[in-house]
């Protein structure tokens, strides 16, 4: 491996240590309902985001709380020597994408049928330190 390539690889590895992410796939909630809760914590500090999710009454907030704790554990696994309180972690990015759809049929009047779409979603949550976020 060349010198420049090795330096670039080390720089990318150092940048990846500063961020951690967690994914939640095929969550059986519609993406629209999940985005309502995700918008509440986007850009917030981790402690404040956990408090928001803990005291929110929506069902999606329980799943996002577990996802945020998982991302926090992933960050701690990458940075064993660092302290979470000193790192000033924020929710750098949270994406809610549509997942697979279960299609069901519901009987309708006059021999017809209506299609019921049971939606699911994929959530990606990225934690980063406060100083690497570009506003």
JSON list of C-alpha atoms in Angstrom, two decimals:
[
{"chain": "A", "resi": 1, "resn": "UNK", "atom": "CA", "xyz": [0.00, 0.00, 0.00]},
{"chain": "A", "resi": 2, "resn": "UNK", "atom": "CA", "xyz": [1.30, 3.45, -0.91]},
{"chain": "A", "resi": 3, "resn": "UNK", "atom": "CA", "xyz": [1.97, 6.17, 1.63]},
{"chain": "A", "resi": 4, "resn": "UNK", "atom": "CA", "xyz": [-0.86, 8.47, 0.51]},
{"chain": "A", "resi": 5, "resn": "UNK", "atom": "CA", "xyz": [-3.34, 5.61, 0.36]},
{"chain": "A", "resi": 6, "resn": "UNK", "atom": "CA", "xyz": [-2.35, 4.51, 3.87]},
{"chain": "A", "resi": 7, "resn": "UNK", "atom": "CA", "xyz": [-2.69, 8.07, 5.23]},
{"chain": "A", "resi": 8, "resn": "UNK", "atom": "CA", "xyz": [-6.11, 8.41, 3.62]},
{"chain": "A", "resi": 9, "resn": "UNK", "atom": "CA", "xyz": [-7.24, 5.07, 5.09]},
{"chain": "A", "resi": 10, "resn": "UNK", "atom": "CA", "xyz": [-6.08, 6.14, 8.57]},
{"chain": "A", "resi": 11, "resn": "UNK", "atom": "CA", "xyz": [-7.86, 9.50, 8.25]},
{"chain": "A", "resi": 12, "resn": "UNK", "atom": "CA", "xyz": [-11.12, 7.80, 7.19]},
{"chain": "A", "resi": 13, "resn": "UNK", "atom": "CA", "xyz": [-10.79, 5.35, 10.09]},
{"chain": "A", "resi": 14, "resn": "UNK", "atom": "CA", "xyz": [-10.31, 8.23, 12.57]},
{"chain": "A", "resi": 15, "resn": "UNK", "atom": "CA", "xyz": [-13.39, 10.03, 11.19]},
{"chain": "A", "resi": 16, "resn": "UNK", "atom": "CA", "xyz": [-15.51, 6.88, 11.45]},
{"chain": "A", "resi": 17, "resn": "UNK", "atom": "CA", "xyz": [-14.62, 6.61, 15.15]},
{"chain": "A", "resi": 18, "resn": "UNK", "atom": "CA", "xyz": [-16.41, 9.88, 15.81]},
{"chain": "A", "resi": 19, "resn": "UNK", "atom": "CA", "xyz": [-19.77, 8.65, 14.47]},
{"chain": "A", "resi": 20, "resn": "UNK", "atom": "CA", "xyz": [-21.91, 5.63, 15.30]},
{"chain": "A", "resi": 21, "resn": "UNK", "atom": "CA", "xyz": [-25.15, 4.43, 13.79]},
{"chain": "A", "resi": 22, "resn": "UNK", "atom": "CA", "xyz": [-27.94, 1.96, 14.35]},
{"chain": "A", "resi": 23, "resn": "UNK", "atom": "CA", "xyz": [-30.61, 0.62, 12.01]},
{"chain": "A", "resi": 24, "resn": "UNK", "atom": "CA", "xyz": [-34.14, -0.59, 12.59]},
{"chain": "A", "resi": 25, "resn": "UNK", "atom": "CA", "xyz": [-35.52, -2.56, 9.66]},
{"chain": "A", "resi": 26, "resn": "UNK", "atom": "CA", "xyz": [-39.13, -3.60, 8.92]},
{"chain": "A", "resi": 27, "resn": "UNK", "atom": "CA", "xyz": [-40.66, -1.84, 11.91]},
{"chain": "A", "resi": 28, "resn": "UNK", "atom": "CA", "xyz": [-44.44, -2.46, 11.63]},
{"chain": "A", "resi": 29, "resn": "UNK", "atom": "CA", "xyz": [-45.45, 1.22, 11.85]},
{"chain": "A", "resi": 30, "resn": "UNK", "atom": "CA", "xyz": [-46.28, 3.50, 8.96]},
{"chain": "A", "resi": 31, "resn": "UNK", "atom": "CA", "xyz": [-43.39, 5.78, 7.97]},
{"chain": "A", "resi": 32, "resn": "UNK", "atom": "CA", "xyz": [-45.57, 8.86, 8.40]},
{"chain": "A", "resi": 33, "resn": "UNK", "atom": "CA", "xyz": [-46.21, 8.08, 12.09]},
{"chain": "A", "resi": 34, "resn": "UNK", "atom": "CA", "xyz": [-42.53, 7.33, 12.69]},
{"chain": "A", "resi": 35, "resn": "UNK", "atom": "CA", "xyz": [-41.42, 10.59, 11.01]},
{"chain": "A", "resi": 36, "resn": "UNK", "atom": "CA", "xyz": [-43.56, 12.60, 13.43]},
{"chain": "A", "resi": 37, "resn": "UNK", "atom": "CA", "xyz": [-41.46, 11.32, 16.33]},
{"chain": "A", "resi": 38, "resn": "UNK", "atom": "CA", "xyz": [-38.16, 11.34, 14.39]},
{"chain": "A", "resi": 39, "resn": "UNK", "atom": "CA", "xyz": [-38.57, 15.06, 13.64]},
{"chain": "A", "resi": 40, "resn": "UNK", "atom": "CA", "xyz": [-38.73, 15.76, 17.38]},
{"chain": "A", "resi": 41, "resn": "UNK", "atom": "CA", "xyz": [-35.21, 14.48, 18.07]},
{"chain": "A", "resi": 42, "resn": "UNK", "atom": "CA", "xyz": [-33.35, 15.43, 14.88]},
{"chain": "A", "resi": 43, "resn": "UNK", "atom": "CA", "xyz": [-30.32, 17.57, 15.80]},
{"chain": "A", "resi": 44, "resn": "UNK", "atom": "CA", "xyz": [-30.88, 17.30, 19.57]},
{"chain": "A", "resi": 45, "resn": "UNK", "atom": "CA", "xyz": [-28.30, 16.23, 22.15]},
{"chain": "A", "resi": 46, "resn": "UNK", "atom": "CA", "xyz": [-28.53, 12.57, 23.14]},
{"chain": "A", "resi": 47, "resn": "UNK", "atom": "CA", "xyz": [-29.63, 13.23, 26.74]},
{"chain": "A", "resi": 48, "resn": "UNK", "atom": "CA", "xyz": [-32.40, 15.59, 25.63]},
{"chain": "A", "resi": 49, "resn": "UNK", "atom": "CA", "xyz": [-33.48, 13.23, 22.85]},
{"chain": "A", "resi": 50, "resn": "UNK", "atom": "CA", "xyz": [-33.78, 10.34, 25.34]},
{"chain": "A", "resi": 51, "resn": "UNK", "atom": "CA", "xyz": [-35.90, 12.52, 27.63]},
{"chain": "A", "resi": 52, "resn": "UNK", "atom": "CA", "xyz": [-38.17, 13.54, 24.73]},
{"chain": "A", "resi": 53, "resn": "UNK", "atom": "CA", "xyz": [-38.66, 9.93, 23.67]},
{"chain": "A", "resi": 54, "resn": "UNK", "atom": "CA", "xyz": [-39.19, 8.65, 27.21]},
{"chain": "A", "resi": 55, "resn": "UNK", "atom": "CA", "xyz": [-42.04, 11.05, 27.94]},
{"chain": "A", "resi": 56, "resn": "UNK", "atom": "CA", "xyz": [-43.70, 10.95, 24.52]},
{"chain": "A", "resi": 57, "resn": "UNK", "atom": "CA", "xyz": [-46.94, 8.96, 24.45]},
{"chain": "A", "resi": 58, "resn": "UNK", "atom": "CA", "xyz": [-46.63, 7.64, 20.88]},
{"chain": "A", "resi": 59, "resn": "UNK", "atom": "CA", "xyz": [-45.77, 4.00, 20.29]},
{"chain": "A", "resi": 60, "resn": "UNK", "atom": "CA", "xyz": [-43.07, 4.92, 17.76]},
{"chain": "A", "resi": 61, "resn": "UNK", "atom": "CA", "xyz": [-41.15, 6.77, 20.48]},
{"chain": "A", "resi": 62, "resn": "UNK", "atom": "CA", "xyz": [-40.56, 3.51, 22.40]},
{"chain": "A", "resi": 63, "resn": "UNK", "atom": "CA", "xyz": [-38.95, 1.92, 19.34]},
{"chain": "A", "resi": 64, "resn": "UNK", "atom": "CA", "xyz": [-36.84, 5.00, 18.61]},
{"chain": "A", "resi": 65, "resn": "UNK", "atom": "CA", "xyz": [-35.71, 5.10, 22.25]},
{"chain": "A", "resi": 66, "resn": "UNK", "atom": "CA", "xyz": [-34.37, 1.54, 21.96]},
{"chain": "A", "resi": 67, "resn": "UNK", "atom": "CA", "xyz": [-32.71, 2.44, 18.66]},
{"chain": "A", "resi": 68, "resn": "UNK", "atom": "CA", "xyz": [-31.04, 5.50, 20.19]},
{"chain": "A", "resi": 69, "resn": "UNK", "atom": "CA", "xyz": [-29.75, 3.42, 23.11]},
{"chain": "A", "resi": 70, "resn": "UNK", "atom": "CA", "xyz": [-28.40, 0.89, 20.61]},
{"chain": "A", "resi": 71, "resn": "UNK", "atom": "CA", "xyz": [-26.57, 3.62, 18.67]},
{"chain": "A", "resi": 72, "resn": "UNK", "atom": "CA", "xyz": [-25.16, 4.92, 21.96]},
{"chain": "A", "resi": 73, "resn": "UNK", "atom": "CA", "xyz": [-23.90, 1.42, 22.83]},
{"chain": "A", "resi": 74, "resn": "UNK", "atom": "CA", "xyz": [-22.32, 1.17, 19.36]},
{"chain": "A", "resi": 75, "resn": "UNK", "atom": "CA", "xyz": [-20.54, 4.49, 19.96]},
{"chain": "A", "resi": 76, "resn": "UNK", "atom": "CA", "xyz": [-19.26, 3.25, 23.34]},
{"chain": "A", "resi": 77, "resn": "UNK", "atom": "CA", "xyz": [-17.97, 0.05, 21.73]},
{"chain": "A", "resi": 78, "resn": "UNK", "atom": "CA", "xyz": [-15.97, 2.10, 19.21]},
{"chain": "A", "resi": 79, "resn": "UNK", "atom": "CA", "xyz": [-14.66, 4.57, 21.82]},
{"chain": "A", "resi": 80, "resn": "UNK", "atom": "CA", "xyz": [-13.99, 2.47, 24.90]},
{"chain": "A", "resi": 81, "resn": "UNK", "atom": "CA", "xyz": [-11.70, 5.04, 26.52]},
{"chain": "A", "resi": 82, "resn": "UNK", "atom": "CA", "xyz": [-13.99, 8.05, 25.95]},
{"chain": "A", "resi": 83, "resn": "UNK", "atom": "CA", "xyz": [-16.82, 9.22, 28.22]},
{"chain": "A", "resi": 84, "resn": "UNK", "atom": "CA", "xyz": [-20.34, 9.74, 26.81]},
{"chain": "A", "resi": 85, "resn": "UNK", "atom": "CA", "xyz": [-21.00, 12.93, 28.81]},
{"chain": "A", "resi": 86, "resn": "UNK", "atom": "CA", "xyz": [-17.75, 14.56, 27.65]},
{"chain": "A", "resi": 87, "resn": "UNK", "atom": "CA", "xyz": [-18.32, 13.68, 23.98]},
{"chain": "A", "resi": 88, "resn": "UNK", "atom": "CA", "xyz": [-21.40, 15.95, 23.57]},
{"chain": "A", "resi": 89, "resn": "UNK", "atom": "CA", "xyz": [-23.11, 13.51, 21.20]},
{"chain": "A", "resi": 90, "resn": "UNK", "atom": "CA", "xyz": [-26.03, 14.69, 19.08]},
{"chain": "A", "resi": 91, "resn": "UNK", "atom": "CA", "xyz": [-28.47, 12.95, 16.76]},
{"chain": "A", "resi": 92, "resn": "UNK", "atom": "CA", "xyz": [-26.65, 13.96, 13.58]},
{"chain": "A", "resi": 93, "resn": "UNK", "atom": "CA", "xyz": [-29.01, 12.26, 11.16]},
{"chain": "A", "resi": 94, "resn": "UNK", "atom": "CA", "xyz": [-32.22, 10.26, 11.39]},
{"chain": "A", "resi": 95, "resn": "UNK", "atom": "CA", "xyz": [-33.83, 8.85, 8.26]},
{"chain": "A", "resi": 96, "resn": "UNK", "atom": "CA", "xyz": [-37.18, 7.09, 8.03]},
{"chain": "A", "resi": 97, "resn": "UNK", "atom": "CA", "xyz": [-37.70, 5.19, 4.77]},
{"chain": "A", "resi": 98, "resn": "UNK", "atom": "CA", "xyz": [-40.63, 3.07, 3.67]},
{"chain": "A", "resi": 99, "resn": "UNK", "atom": "CA", "xyz": [-40.21, -0.66, 4.12]},
{"chain": "A", "resi": 100, "resn": "UNK", "atom": "CA", "xyz": [-42.09, -3.65, 2.80]},
{"chain": "A", "resi": 101, "resn": "UNK", "atom": "CA", "xyz": [-45.86, -3.51, 2.55]},
{"chain": "A", "resi": 102, "resn": "UNK", "atom": "CA", "xyz": [-48.21, -6.32, 3.50]},
{"chain": "A", "resi": 103, "resn": "UNK", "atom": "CA", "xyz": [-51.20, -6.24, 1.15]},
{"chain": "A", "resi": 104, "resn": "UNK", "atom": "CA", "xyz": [-54.52, -7.52, 2.46]},
{"chain": "A", "resi": 105, "resn": "UNK", "atom": "CA", "xyz": [-58.04, -7.52, 1.05]},
{"chain": "A", "resi": 106, "resn": "UNK", "atom": "CA", "xyz": [-61.06, -6.27, 2.96]},
{"chain": "A", "resi": 107, "resn": "UNK", "atom": "CA", "xyz": [-64.58, -7.07, 1.71]},
{"chain": "A", "resi": 108, "resn": "UNK", "atom": "CA", "xyz": [-66.50, -4.12, 0.32]},
{"chain": "A", "resi": 109, "resn": "UNK", "atom": "CA", "xyz": [-70.16, -3.69, -0.73]},
{"chain": "A", "resi": 110, "resn": "UNK", "atom": "CA", "xyz": [-71.57, -5.28, -3.88]},
{"chain": "A", "resi": 111, "resn": "UNK", "atom": "CA", "xyz": [-68.99, -8.04, -4.14]},
{"chain": "A", "resi": 112, "resn": "UNK", "atom": "CA", "xyz": [-66.01, -5.74, -4.40]},
{"chain": "A", "resi": 113, "resn": "UNK", "atom": "CA", "xyz": [-62.81, -5.71, -2.34]},
{"chain": "A", "resi": 114, "resn": "UNK", "atom": "CA", "xyz": [-60.65, -2.90, -1.02]},
{"chain": "A", "resi": 115, "resn": "UNK", "atom": "CA", "xyz": [-56.91, -3.29, -0.70]},
{"chain": "A", "resi": 116, "resn": "UNK", "atom": "CA", "xyz": [-55.46, -2.64, 2.77]},
{"chain": "A", "resi": 117, "resn": "UNK", "atom": "CA", "xyz": [-51.76, -1.72, 2.78]},
{"chain": "A", "resi": 118, "resn": "UNK", "atom": "CA", "xyz": [-50.04, -2.51, 6.07]},
{"chain": "A", "resi": 119, "resn": "UNK", "atom": "CA", "xyz": [-46.93, -0.37, 5.92]},
{"chain": "A", "resi": 120, "resn": "UNK", "atom": "CA", "xyz": [-43.58, -0.80, 7.60]},
{"chain": "A", "resi": 121, "resn": "UNK", "atom": "CA", "xyz": [-40.47, 1.35, 7.72]},
{"chain": "A", "resi": 122, "resn": "UNK", "atom": "CA", "xyz": [-36.70, 1.38, 8.02]},
{"chain": "A", "resi": 123, "resn": "UNK", "atom": "CA", "xyz": [-35.05, 3.85, 10.41]},
{"chain": "A", "resi": 124, "resn": "UNK", "atom": "CA", "xyz": [-31.37, 4.83, 10.29]},
{"chain": "A", "resi": 125, "resn": "UNK", "atom": "CA", "xyz": [-30.01, 6.85, 13.22]},
{"chain": "A", "resi": 126, "resn": "UNK", "atom": "CA", "xyz": [-26.53, 8.41, 13.15]},
{"chain": "A", "resi": 127, "resn": "UNK", "atom": "CA", "xyz": [-24.85, 9.85, 16.24]},
{"chain": "A", "resi": 128, "resn": "UNK", "atom": "CA", "xyz": [-22.03, 12.35, 15.88]},
{"chain": "A", "resi": 129, "resn": "UNK", "atom": "CA", "xyz": [-20.11, 14.65, 18.16]},
{"chain": "A", "resi": 130, "resn": "UNK", "atom": "CA", "xyz": [-21.26, 18.26, 18.37]},
{"chain": "A", "resi": 131, "resn": "UNK", "atom": "CA", "xyz": [-18.16, 19.72, 16.73]},
{"chain": "A", "resi": 132, "resn": "UNK", "atom": "CA", "xyz": [-18.30, 17.70, 13.45]},
{"chain": "A", "resi": 133, "resn": "UNK", "atom": "CA", "xyz": [-21.84, 18.75, 12.51]},
{"chain": "A", "resi": 134, "resn": "UNK", "atom": "CA", "xyz": [-22.02, 21.37, 9.80]},
{"chain": "A", "resi": 135, "resn": "UNK", "atom": "CA", "xyz": [-25.20, 23.40, 10.05]}
]
